[in-house]
C-alpha cells in the first residue's frame, strides 16, 4: 500500500483496491466527448445501443462465465436497475443535447454525482466527516461550474437551454442521482462480486428494443464511428469493473473524493474531441476542484 502525507493533512493509506477504483476516474474522463461523437454518427439511441453492445461483449469476454454466476437476486434486481438507469439516462442526455456546448452543460450536471456519493456515504454511515465536508463539496462544485464556463458556458445561457430543451438536463440529473445509489448499494449487496457484464448486456438490450420500436434514423456503416464505439466499449468495461472492485474492497471516501477530478479531465478531453478550447476559467476551476478535493479528503475518513 502507499502512504501519502500532505503538510497539515493526515497520512492516508491507499491500498491496491482503492487505486484500481481510482483508475476508473481516468477512463471515465473520455466519456462525454466519445458519447457525443458516436451519437452524432449513429444517433442518440442507435449510438448508445452500439456502445453498450460492444461494452457488454468485451466485458463478457473479460469476466467469463463467472461474471454471470453467484450473484444475489437482490443485487441483480436493485443494482441492475440502478446501473441500467444511469447508463441509459446519461447516454440519451448527451445524445439528445442540441449542440456540443449543451453537451458539456449536460456533462456538468452529471458530474454532481461525486458530491452526492460522499454525502450519501456519510448519510448511511459508510463514511464519517466533520464540518469541513460541506465547504469542500461546495468549493469543488464551484470549480466544476467555473471550469465548464471556460468553454463559453454561462449560467444564464444554461438556464435558457434548459427551458428550450429540458429532457437532456432532466436525464443528466437522474444519472447524477442514480450512480451514487448504485455505488453505495453495490457495496452492501454485491458480496464482493461484480455483475457489470450482465448489466451492460441488459442496457444494450433495452436500447435496441427502444431503437427498433421507435422512429430512429437508420444505422450507416462508418469505420471511424465503429472504432470509437469499440474503444468506448473497452474503456467502459475496464472502468466499471475497476470502480465496482474499488467500492466493494477499497476506500469509498477516497475514491469519491478523487472522482472530483473527473469533470476537469472530461472538459479537457471533450475540448479535444469536440474541437472546443478551454479558457482561463478552466484553470481557475481546476484549482478550485483540487482545493475542494483536498478539503474533502481532510474532512472525510473511512
PDB file of C-alpha atoms in Angstrom:
ATOM      1  CA  UNK A   1       0.000   0.000   0.000  1.00  0.00           C
ATOM      2  CA  UNK A   2       1.059   3.615  -0.426  1.00  0.00           C
ATOM      3  CA  UNK A   3       1.320   6.141   2.362  1.00  0.00           C
ATOM      4  CA  UNK A   4       0.601   9.712   1.295  1.00  0.00           C
ATOM      5  CA  UNK A   5       1.178  12.688   3.571  1.00  0.00           C
ATOM      6  CA  UNK A   6       0.446  16.346   2.754  1.00  0.00           C
ATOM      7  CA  UNK A   7       1.521  19.157   5.077  1.00  0.00           C
ATOM      8  CA  UNK A   8      -1.312  19.709   7.530  1.00  0.00           C
ATOM      9  CA  UNK A   9      -3.190  16.644   6.306  1.00  0.00           C
ATOM     10  CA  UNK A  10      -3.281  13.190   7.906  1.00  0.00           C
ATOM     11  CA  UNK A  11      -1.328  10.319   6.416  1.00  0.00           C
ATOM     12  CA  UNK A  12      -3.600   8.381   4.026  1.00  0.00           C
ATOM     13  CA  UNK A  13      -3.063   4.723   3.220  1.00  0.00           C
ATOM     14  CA  UNK A  14      -4.011   3.956  -0.340  1.00  0.00           C
ATOM     15  CA  UNK A  15      -4.412   0.216  -0.853  1.00  0.00           C
ATOM     16  CA  UNK A  16      -4.421  -1.522  -4.277  1.00  0.00           C
ATOM     17  CA  UNK A  17      -8.258  -1.913  -4.467  1.00  0.00           C
ATOM     18  CA  UNK A  18      -8.607   1.844  -3.935  1.00  0.00           C
ATOM     19  CA  UNK A  19      -6.031   2.595  -6.635  1.00  0.00           C
ATOM     20  CA  UNK A  20      -7.874   0.269  -9.015  1.00  0.00           C
ATOM     21  CA  UNK A  21     -11.120   2.102  -8.288  1.00  0.00           C
ATOM     22  CA  UNK A  22      -9.488   5.500  -8.809  1.00  0.00           C
ATOM     23  CA  UNK A  23      -8.172   4.373 -12.209  1.00  0.00           C
ATOM     24  CA  UNK A  24     -11.799   4.399 -13.381  1.00  0.00           C
ATOM     25  CA  UNK A  25     -11.760   8.190 -12.974  1.00  0.00           C
ATOM     26  CA  UNK A  26      -9.120   8.476 -15.693  1.00  0.00           C
ATOM     27  CA  UNK A  27     -11.035   6.228 -18.075  1.00  0.00           C
ATOM     28  CA  UNK A  28     -14.375   7.953 -17.467  1.00  0.00           C
ATOM     29  CA  UNK A  29     -12.851  11.291 -18.422  1.00  0.00           C
ATOM     30  CA  UNK A  30     -13.313  10.498 -22.127  1.00  0.00           C
ATOM     31  CA  UNK A  31     -16.983   9.562 -21.684  1.00  0.00           C
ATOM     32  CA  UNK A  32     -18.802  12.755 -22.674  1.00  0.00           C
ATOM     33  CA  UNK A  33     -16.688  13.501 -25.750  1.00  0.00           C
ATOM     34  CA  UNK A  34     -16.907   9.939 -27.075  1.00  0.00           C
ATOM     35  CA  UNK A  35     -20.642   9.724 -26.337  1.00  0.00           C
ATOM     36  CA  UNK A  36     -21.278  12.865 -28.370  1.00  0.00           C
ATOM     37  CA  UNK A  37     -19.116  11.862 -31.343  1.00  0.00           C
ATOM     38  CA  UNK A  38     -20.732   8.423 -31.542  1.00  0.00           C
ATOM     39  CA  UNK A  39     -24.226   9.905 -31.165  1.00  0.00           C
ATOM     40  CA  UNK A  40     -23.558  12.369 -33.984  1.00  0.00           C
ATOM     41  CA  UNK A  41     -22.594   9.438 -36.209  1.00  0.00           C
ATOM     42  CA  UNK A  42     -25.282   6.871 -35.338  1.00  0.00           C
ATOM     43  CA  UNK A  43     -27.966   8.847 -33.497  1.00  0.00           C
ATOM     44  CA  UNK A  44     -28.673   9.110 -29.766  1.00  0.00           C
ATOM     45  CA  UNK A  45     -30.375   5.711 -29.360  1.00  0.00           C
ATOM     46  CA  UNK A  46     -28.561   3.745 -32.069  1.00  0.00           C
ATOM     47  CA  UNK A  47     -25.169   5.048 -30.985  1.00  0.00           C
ATOM     48  CA  UNK A  48     -25.857   4.202 -27.352  1.00  0.00           C
ATOM     49  CA  UNK A  49     -27.045   0.718 -28.301  1.00  0.00           C
ATOM     50  CA  UNK A  50     -23.822   0.113 -30.247  1.00  0.00           C
ATOM     51  CA  UNK A  51     -21.723   1.399 -27.349  1.00  0.00           C
ATOM     52  CA  UNK A  52     -23.222  -0.978 -24.813  1.00  0.00           C
ATOM     53  CA  UNK A  53     -23.302  -3.892 -27.236  1.00  0.00           C
ATOM     54  CA  UNK A  54     -19.530  -3.591 -27.647  1.00  0.00           C
ATOM     55  CA  UNK A  55     -19.143  -2.945 -23.917  1.00  0.00           C
ATOM     56  CA  UNK A  56     -21.193  -5.991 -22.982  1.00  0.00           C
ATOM     57  CA  UNK A  57     -19.297  -8.263 -25.370  1.00  0.00           C
ATOM     58  CA  UNK A  58     -15.893  -7.044 -24.181  1.00  0.00           C
ATOM     59  CA  UNK A  59     -16.951  -7.313 -20.532  1.00  0.00           C
ATOM     60  CA  UNK A  60     -18.254 -10.851 -21.067  1.00  0.00           C
ATOM     61  CA  UNK A  61     -15.005 -11.912 -22.732  1.00  0.00           C
ATOM     62  CA  UNK A  62     -13.080 -10.283 -19.892  1.00  0.00           C
ATOM     63  CA  UNK A  63     -15.165 -11.633 -16.998  1.00  0.00           C
ATOM     64  CA  UNK A  64     -16.059 -15.041 -18.419  1.00  0.00           C
ATOM     65  CA  UNK A  65     -18.840 -17.235 -17.096  1.00  0.00           C
ATOM     66  CA  UNK A  66     -18.031 -16.318 -13.514  1.00  0.00           C
ATOM     67  CA  UNK A  67     -19.462 -12.843 -14.122  1.00  0.00           C
ATOM     68  CA  UNK A  68     -22.933 -14.406 -14.538  1.00  0.00           C
ATOM     69  CA  UNK A  69     -22.849 -16.693 -11.505  1.00  0.00           C
ATOM     70  CA  UNK A  70     -23.163 -16.400  -7.759  1.00  0.00           C
ATOM     71  CA  UNK A  71     -24.998 -13.080  -7.564  1.00  0.00           C
ATOM     72  CA  UNK A  72     -27.825 -12.473  -5.140  1.00  0.00           C
ATOM     73  CA  UNK A  73     -31.210 -11.767  -6.675  1.00  0.00           C
ATOM     74  CA  UNK A  74     -31.465  -8.523  -4.727  1.00  0.00           C
ATOM     75  CA  UNK A  75     -28.157  -7.294  -6.144  1.00  0.00           C
ATOM     76  CA  UNK A  76     -29.158  -8.231  -9.691  1.00  0.00           C
ATOM     77  CA  UNK A  77     -32.539  -6.523  -9.370  1.00  0.00           C
ATOM     78  CA  UNK A  78     -31.657  -3.401  -7.391  1.00  0.00           C
ATOM     79  CA  UNK A  79     -28.083  -2.922  -8.575  1.00  0.00           C
ATOM     80  CA  UNK A  80     -29.018  -3.788 -12.151  1.00  0.00           C
ATOM     81  CA  UNK A  81     -31.921  -1.353 -12.200  1.00  0.00           C
ATOM     82  CA  UNK A  82     -29.720   1.476 -10.932  1.00  0.00           C
ATOM     83  CA  UNK A  83     -26.871   0.654 -13.313  1.00  0.00           C
ATOM     84  CA  UNK A  84     -29.121   0.446 -16.369  1.00  0.00           C
ATOM     85  CA  UNK A  85     -30.986   3.614 -15.400  1.00  0.00           C
ATOM     86  CA  UNK A  86     -27.750   5.548 -15.033  1.00  0.00           C
ATOM     87  CA  UNK A  87     -26.269   4.371 -18.316  1.00  0.00           C
ATOM     88  CA  UNK A  88     -29.362   4.948 -20.421  1.00  0.00           C
ATOM     89  CA  UNK A  89     -30.074   8.328 -18.809  1.00  0.00           C
ATOM     90  CA  UNK A  90     -26.551   9.623 -19.408  1.00  0.00           C
ATOM     91  CA  UNK A  91     -26.258   8.229 -22.938  1.00  0.00           C
ATOM     92  CA  UNK A  92     -29.560   9.737 -24.035  1.00  0.00           C
ATOM     93  CA  UNK A  93     -28.840  13.030 -22.230  1.00  0.00           C
ATOM     94  CA  UNK A  94     -25.647  13.506 -24.225  1.00  0.00           C
ATOM     95  CA  UNK A  95     -27.181  12.271 -27.469  1.00  0.00           C
ATOM     96  CA  UNK A  96     -30.261  14.496 -27.192  1.00  0.00           C
ATOM     97  CA  UNK A  97     -28.315  17.684 -26.435  1.00  0.00           C
ATOM     98  CA  UNK A  98     -28.919  20.266 -29.162  1.00  0.00           C
ATOM     99  CA  UNK A  99     -25.239  21.067 -29.740  1.00  0.00           C
ATOM    100  CA  UNK A 100     -21.766  20.461 -28.347  1.00  0.00           C
ATOM    101  CA  UNK A 101     -21.914  23.361 -25.891  1.00  0.00           C
ATOM    102  CA  UNK A 102     -25.102  21.927 -24.436  1.00  0.00           C
ATOM    103  CA  UNK A 103     -23.351  18.554 -24.298  1.00  0.00           C
ATOM    104  CA  UNK A 104     -20.751  19.966 -21.894  1.00  0.00           C
ATOM    105  CA  UNK A 105     -23.516  21.530 -19.787  1.00  0.00           C
ATOM    106  CA  UNK A 106     -25.273  18.175 -19.556  1.00  0.00           C
ATOM    107  CA  UNK A 107     -21.997  16.534 -18.606  1.00  0.00           C
ATOM    108  CA  UNK A 108     -21.502  19.131 -15.880  1.00  0.00           C
ATOM    109  CA  UNK A 109     -24.837  18.189 -14.304  1.00  0.00           C
ATOM    110  CA  UNK A 110     -23.929  14.500 -14.460  1.00  0.00           C
ATOM    111  CA  UNK A 111     -20.722  15.244 -12.556  1.00  0.00           C
ATOM    112  CA  UNK A 112     -22.689  16.258  -9.491  1.00  0.00           C
ATOM    113  CA  UNK A 113     -22.556  12.548  -8.619  1.00  0.00           C
ATOM    114  CA  UNK A 114     -19.208  12.727  -6.739  1.00  0.00           C
ATOM    115  CA  UNK A 115     -20.722  15.208  -4.268  1.00  0.00           C
ATOM    116  CA  UNK A 116     -23.847  13.117  -3.928  1.00  0.00           C
ATOM    117  CA  UNK A 117     -21.745   9.986  -3.363  1.00  0.00           C
ATOM    118  CA  UNK A 118     -19.834  11.401  -0.390  1.00  0.00           C
ATOM    119  CA  UNK A 119     -22.998  12.928   1.053  1.00  0.00           C
ATOM    120  CA  UNK A 120     -24.899   9.654   0.741  1.00  0.00           C
ATOM    121  CA  UNK A 121     -21.978   7.646   2.164  1.00  0.00           C
ATOM    122  CA  UNK A 122     -21.963   9.878   5.246  1.00  0.00           C
ATOM    123  CA  UNK A 123     -25.762   9.706   5.492  1.00  0.00           C
ATOM    124  CA  UNK A 124     -25.883   5.893   5.518  1.00  0.00           C
ATOM    125  CA  UNK A 125     -22.888   5.528   7.823  1.00  0.00           C
ATOM    126  CA  UNK A 126     -20.329   4.227   5.319  1.00  0.00           C
ATOM    127  CA  UNK A 127     -18.099   7.253   5.922  1.00  0.00           C
ATOM    128  CA  UNK A 128     -17.567   9.913   8.564  1.00  0.00           C
ATOM    129  CA  UNK A 129     -16.893  13.580   8.094  1.00  0.00           C
ATOM    130  CA  UNK A 130     -16.539  16.803  10.057  1.00  0.00           C
ATOM    131  CA  UNK A 131     -17.944  20.235   9.248  1.00  0.00           C
ATOM    132  CA  UNK A 132     -15.282  20.887   6.580  1.00  0.00           C
ATOM    133  CA  UNK A 133     -17.003  18.432   4.237  1.00  0.00           C
ATOM    134  CA  UNK A 134     -19.697  20.964   3.280  1.00  0.00           C
ATOM    135  CA  UNK A 135     -17.359  23.812   2.222  1.00  0.00           C
ATOM    136  CA  UNK A 136     -15.133  21.230   0.490  1.00  0.00           C
ATOM    137  CA  UNK A 137     -18.039  19.958  -1.589  1.00  0.00           C
ATOM    138  CA  UNK A 138     -19.243  23.493  -2.346  1.00  0.00           C
ATOM    139  CA  UNK A 139     -15.735  24.522  -3.379  1.00  0.00           C
ATOM    140  CA  UNK A 140     -15.483  21.564  -5.749  1.00  0.00           C
ATOM    141  CA  UNK A 141     -18.907  22.247  -7.232  1.00  0.00           C
ATOM    142  CA  UNK A 142     -17.955  25.887  -7.782  1.00  0.00           C
ATOM    143  CA  UNK A 143     -14.849  24.654  -9.566  1.00  0.00           C
ATOM    144  CA  UNK A 144     -16.921  22.419 -11.844  1.00  0.00           C
ATOM    145  CA  UNK A 145     -19.100  25.388 -12.781  1.00  0.00           C
ATOM    146  CA  UNK A 146     -16.129  27.668 -13.363  1.00  0.00           C
ATOM    147  CA  UNK A 147     -14.196  25.084 -15.383  1.00  0.00           C
ATOM    148  CA  UNK A 148     -17.215  24.377 -17.582  1.00  0.00           C
ATOM    149  CA  UNK A 149     -17.821  28.079 -18.163  1.00  0.00           C
ATOM    150  CA  UNK A 150     -14.367  28.177 -19.755  1.00  0.00           C
ATOM    151  CA  UNK A 151     -15.889  26.668 -22.912  1.00  0.00           C
ATOM    152  CA  UNK A 152     -18.222  29.634 -23.314  1.00  0.00           C
ATOM    153  CA  UNK A 153     -20.949  28.424 -20.938  1.00  0.00           C
ATOM    154  CA  UNK A 154     -22.713  30.738 -18.525  1.00  0.00           C
ATOM    155  CA  UNK A 155     -25.483  30.078 -16.013  1.00  0.00           C
ATOM    156  CA  UNK A 156     -27.771  32.457 -17.938  1.00  0.00           C
ATOM    157  CA  UNK A 157     -27.307  30.612 -21.244  1.00  0.00           C
ATOM    158  CA  UNK A 158     -27.596  27.283 -19.455  1.00  0.00           C
ATOM    159  CA  UNK A 159     -30.978  28.241 -17.975  1.00  0.00           C
ATOM    160  CA  UNK A 160     -32.107  29.305 -21.436  1.00  0.00           C
ATOM    161  CA  UNK A 161     -31.048  25.967 -22.906  1.00  0.00           C
ATOM    162  CA  UNK A 162     -32.874  24.087 -20.154  1.00  0.00           C
ATOM    163  CA  UNK A 163     -36.088  25.931 -20.964  1.00  0.00           C
ATOM    164  CA  UNK A 164     -35.724  25.167 -24.670  1.00  0.00           C
ATOM    165  CA  UNK A 165     -34.676  21.524 -24.336  1.00  0.00           C
ATOM    166  CA  UNK A 166     -35.333  20.271 -20.775  1.00  0.00           C
ATOM    167  CA  UNK A 167     -35.183  16.483 -21.370  1.00  0.00           C
ATOM    168  CA  UNK A 168     -31.353  16.108 -21.582  1.00  0.00           C
ATOM    169  CA  UNK A 169     -30.898  18.106 -18.382  1.00  0.00           C
ATOM    170  CA  UNK A 170     -33.512  16.044 -16.551  1.00  0.00           C
ATOM    171  CA  UNK A 171     -31.869  12.817 -17.731  1.00  0.00           C
ATOM    172  CA  UNK A 172     -28.443  14.088 -16.620  1.00  0.00           C
ATOM    173  CA  UNK A 173     -29.840  14.907 -13.170  1.00  0.00           C
ATOM    174  CA  UNK A 174     -31.374  11.422 -12.934  1.00  0.00           C
ATOM    175  CA  UNK A 175     -27.956   9.998 -13.812  1.00  0.00           C
ATOM    176  CA  UNK A 176     -26.243  12.137 -11.171  1.00  0.00           C
ATOM    177  CA  UNK A 177     -28.639  10.818  -8.510  1.00  0.00           C
ATOM    178  CA  UNK A 178     -28.677   7.187  -9.644  1.00  0.00           C
ATOM    179  CA  UNK A 179     -24.929   6.499  -9.773  1.00  0.00           C
ATOM    180  CA  UNK A 180     -24.293   7.284  -6.056  1.00  0.00           C
ATOM    181  CA  UNK A 181     -27.165   4.941  -5.188  1.00  0.00           C
ATOM    182  CA  UNK A 182     -25.579   2.214  -7.321  1.00  0.00           C
ATOM    183  CA  UNK A 183     -22.182   2.841  -5.702  1.00  0.00           C
ATOM    184  CA  UNK A 184     -23.497   2.643  -2.134  1.00  0.00           C
ATOM    185  CA  UNK A 185     -25.841  -0.322  -2.614  1.00  0.00           C
ATOM    186  CA  UNK A 186     -23.306  -2.279  -4.676  1.00  0.00           C
ATOM    187  CA  UNK A 187     -21.000  -2.149  -1.673  1.00  0.00           C
ATOM    188  CA  UNK A 188     -23.755  -3.596   0.508  1.00  0.00           C
ATOM    189  CA  UNK A 189     -25.422  -6.105  -1.811  1.00  0.00           C
ATOM    190  CA  UNK A 190     -22.792  -7.461  -4.195  1.00  0.00           C
ATOM    191  CA  UNK A 191     -20.919  -9.661  -1.757  1.00  0.00           C
ATOM    192  CA  UNK A 192     -17.669  -8.615  -3.419  1.00  0.00           C
ATOM    193  CA  UNK A 193     -18.742  -9.887  -6.857  1.00  0.00           C
ATOM    194  CA  UNK A 194     -19.254  -7.765  -9.961  1.00  0.00           C
ATOM    195  CA  UNK A 195     -22.209  -8.188 -12.328  1.00  0.00           C
ATOM    196  CA  UNK A 196     -21.027  -5.495 -14.739  1.00  0.00           C
ATOM    197  CA  UNK A 197     -21.155  -7.780 -17.862  1.00  0.00           C
ATOM    198  CA  UNK A 198     -24.829  -8.774 -17.487  1.00  0.00           C
ATOM    199  CA  UNK A 199     -25.704  -5.190 -16.540  1.00  0.00           C
ATOM    200  CA  UNK A 200     -24.070  -3.887 -19.730  1.00  0.00           C
ATOM    201  CA  UNK A 201     -25.808  -6.503 -21.892  1.00  0.00           C
ATOM    202  CA  UNK A 202     -29.155  -5.638 -20.318  1.00  0.00           C
ATOM    203  CA  UNK A 203     -28.527  -1.950 -21.046  1.00  0.00           C
ATOM    204  CA  UNK A 204     -27.753  -2.784 -24.682  1.00  0.00           C
ATOM    205  CA  UNK A 205     -30.859  -5.000 -24.990  1.00  0.00           C
ATOM    206  CA  UNK A 206     -33.182  -2.285 -23.681  1.00  0.00           C
ATOM    207  CA  UNK A 207     -31.650   0.306 -26.008  1.00  0.00           C
ATOM    208  CA  UNK A 208     -32.036  -1.992 -29.049  1.00  0.00           C
ATOM    209  CA  UNK A 209     -35.678  -2.607 -28.091  1.00  0.00           C
ATOM    210  CA  UNK A 210     -36.199   1.144 -27.932  1.00  0.00           C
ATOM    211  CA  UNK A 211     -34.384   1.601 -31.261  1.00  0.00           C
ATOM    212  CA  UNK A 212     -36.497  -0.942 -33.180  1.00  0.00           C
ATOM    213  CA  UNK A 213     -39.807   0.073 -31.608  1.00  0.00           C
ATOM    214  CA  UNK A 214     -39.449   3.823 -32.162  1.00  0.00           C
ATOM    215  CA  UNK A 215     -38.786   6.169 -35.047  1.00  0.00           C
ATOM    216  CA  UNK A 216     -34.986   6.258 -35.213  1.00  0.00           C
ATOM    217  CA  UNK A 217     -32.586   7.130 -38.072  1.00  0.00           C
ATOM    218  CA  UNK A 218     -31.070   4.115 -39.887  1.00  0.00           C
ATOM    219  CA  UNK A 219     -27.574   2.980 -38.952  1.00  0.00           C
ATOM    220  CA  UNK A 220     -24.922   3.504 -41.642  1.00  0.00           C
ATOM    221  CA  UNK A 221     -21.566   1.742 -41.681  1.00  0.00           C
ATOM    222  CA  UNK A 222     -18.851   4.132 -40.518  1.00  0.00           C
ATOM    223  CA  UNK A 223     -15.410   2.770 -39.683  1.00  0.00           C
ATOM    224  CA  UNK A 224     -14.467   5.787 -37.557  1.00  0.00           C
ATOM    225  CA  UNK A 225     -17.702   5.629 -35.586  1.00  0.00           C
ATOM    226  CA  UNK A 226     -17.425   1.873 -35.069  1.00  0.00           C
ATOM    227  CA  UNK A 227     -13.818   2.269 -33.931  1.00  0.00           C
ATOM    228  CA  UNK A 228     -14.855   4.861 -31.358  1.00  0.00           C
ATOM    229  CA  UNK A 229     -17.714   2.617 -30.179  1.00  0.00           C
ATOM    230  CA  UNK A 230     -15.296  -0.297 -29.760  1.00  0.00           C
ATOM    231  CA  UNK A 231     -12.806   1.916 -27.898  1.00  0.00           C
ATOM    232  CA  UNK A 232     -15.619   3.133 -25.697  1.00  0.00           C
ATOM    233  CA  UNK A 233     -16.619  -0.469 -25.046  1.00  0.00           C
ATOM    234  CA  UNK A 234     -13.136  -1.382 -23.855  1.00  0.00           C
ATOM    235  CA  UNK A 235     -12.859   1.717 -21.651  1.00  0.00           C
ATOM    236  CA  UNK A 236     -16.339   1.128 -20.224  1.00  0.00           C
ATOM    237  CA  UNK A 237     -15.526  -2.462 -19.307  1.00  0.00           C
ATOM    238  CA  UNK A 238     -12.272  -1.562 -17.623  1.00  0.00           C
ATOM    239  CA  UNK A 239     -13.685   1.499 -15.852  1.00  0.00           C
ATOM    240  CA  UNK A 240     -16.821  -0.065 -14.389  1.00  0.00           C
ATOM    241  CA  UNK A 241     -15.059  -3.255 -13.404  1.00  0.00           C
ATOM    242  CA  UNK A 242     -12.373  -1.194 -11.677  1.00  0.00           C
ATOM    243  CA  UNK A 243     -14.928   1.035  -9.922  1.00  0.00           C
ATOM    244  CA  UNK A 244     -17.070  -1.878  -8.761  1.00  0.00           C
ATOM    245  CA  UNK A 245     -13.999  -3.673  -7.409  1.00  0.00           C
ATOM    246  CA  UNK A 246     -12.903  -0.494  -5.666  1.00  0.00           C
ATOM    247  CA  UNK A 247     -16.242   0.214  -3.967  1.00  0.00           C
ATOM    248  CA  UNK A 248     -16.507  -3.370  -2.698  1.00  0.00           C
ATOM    249  CA  UNK A 249     -12.931  -3.679  -1.410  1.00  0.00           C
ATOM    250  CA  UNK A 250     -11.416  -0.182  -1.171  1.00  0.00           C
ATOM    251  CA  UNK A 251     -11.787   3.205   0.497  1.00  0.00           C
ATOM    252  CA  UNK A 252     -15.067   4.629  -0.799  1.00  0.00           C
ATOM    253  CA  UNK A 253     -14.477   8.112   0.619  1.00  0.00           C
ATOM    254  CA  UNK A 254     -11.074   8.457  -1.052  1.00  0.00           C
ATOM    255  CA  UNK A 255     -12.447   7.145  -4.356  1.00  0.00           C
ATOM    256  CA  UNK A 256     -15.353   9.573  -4.311  1.00  0.00           C
ATOM    257  CA  UNK A 257     -13.021  12.460  -3.473  1.00  0.00           C
ATOM    258  CA  UNK A 258     -10.641  11.526  -6.304  1.00  0.00           C
ATOM    259  CA  UNK A 259     -13.619  11.449  -8.650  1.00  0.00           C
ATOM    260  CA  UNK A 260     -13.884  15.229  -8.302  1.00  0.00           C
ATOM    261  CA  UNK A 261     -11.107  15.377 -10.884  1.00  0.00           C
ATOM    262  CA  UNK A 262     -13.317  13.644 -13.478  1.00  0.00           C
ATOM    263  CA  UNK A 263     -15.119  16.842 -14.612  1.00  0.00           C
ATOM    264  CA  UNK A 264     -11.835  18.650 -15.191  1.00  0.00           C
ATOM    265  CA  UNK A 265     -10.281  15.827 -17.173  1.00  0.00           C
ATOM    266  CA  UNK A 266     -13.569  15.357 -19.016  1.00  0.00           C
ATOM    267  CA  UNK A 267     -13.788  19.009 -20.077  1.00  0.00           C
ATOM    268  CA  UNK A 268     -10.181  18.869 -21.244  1.00  0.00           C
ATOM    269  CA  UNK A 269     -10.661  15.675 -23.273  1.00  0.00           C
ATOM    270  CA  UNK A 270     -14.065  16.806 -24.555  1.00  0.00           C
ATOM    271  CA  UNK A 271     -12.464  20.036 -25.731  1.00  0.00           C
ATOM    272  CA  UNK A 272     -10.097  17.956 -27.861  1.00  0.00           C
ATOM    273  CA  UNK A 273     -12.708  15.503 -29.133  1.00  0.00           C
ATOM    274  CA  UNK A 274     -15.324  18.200 -29.790  1.00  0.00           C
ATOM    275  CA  UNK A 275     -12.964  20.960 -31.010  1.00  0.00           C
ATOM    276  CA  UNK A 276     -13.647  23.241 -28.035  1.00  0.00           C
ATOM    277  CA  UNK A 277     -10.700  25.104 -26.490  1.00  0.00           C
ATOM    278  CA  UNK A 278     -10.978  25.765 -22.714  1.00  0.00           C
ATOM    279  CA  UNK A 279     -10.269  29.286 -21.499  1.00  0.00           C
ATOM    280  CA  UNK A 280      -8.703  30.771 -18.359  1.00  0.00           C
ATOM    281  CA  UNK A 281     -11.763  29.891 -16.278  1.00  0.00           C
ATOM    282  CA  UNK A 282     -10.888  26.243 -16.827  1.00  0.00           C
ATOM    283  CA  UNK A 283      -7.611  26.601 -14.950  1.00  0.00           C
ATOM    284  CA  UNK A 284      -9.263  28.558 -12.151  1.00  0.00           C
ATOM    285  CA  UNK A 285     -11.829  25.796 -11.891  1.00  0.00           C
ATOM    286  CA  UNK A 286      -9.035  23.227 -11.777  1.00  0.00           C
ATOM    287  CA  UNK A 287      -7.533  24.961  -8.748  1.00  0.00           C
ATOM    288  CA  UNK A 288     -10.926  25.138  -7.006  1.00  0.00           C
ATOM    289  CA  UNK A 289     -11.721  21.468  -7.606  1.00  0.00           C
ATOM    290  CA  UNK A 290      -8.239  20.420  -6.473  1.00  0.00           C
ATOM    291  CA  UNK A 291      -8.545  22.527  -3.327  1.00  0.00           C
ATOM    292  CA  UNK A 292     -12.054  21.238  -2.653  1.00  0.00           C
ATOM    293  CA  UNK A 293     -10.887  17.652  -3.100  1.00  0.00           C
ATOM    294  CA  UNK A 294      -8.108  18.135  -0.554  1.00  0.00           C
ATOM    295  CA  UNK A 295     -10.561  19.675   1.914  1.00  0.00           C
ATOM    296  CA  UNK A 296     -12.934  16.719   1.452  1.00  0.00           C
ATOM    297  CA  UNK A 297     -10.008  14.313   1.837  1.00  0.00           C
ATOM    298  CA  UNK A 298      -9.157  16.017   5.122  1.00  0.00           C
ATOM    299  CA  UNK A 299     -12.762  16.118   6.355  1.00  0.00           C
ATOM    300  CA  UNK A 300     -13.752  12.589   5.330  1.00  0.00           C
ATOM    301  CA  UNK A 301     -12.272   9.356   6.575  1.00  0.00           C
ATOM    302  CA  UNK A 302     -13.130   5.637   6.349  1.00  0.00           C
TER     303      UNK A 302
END
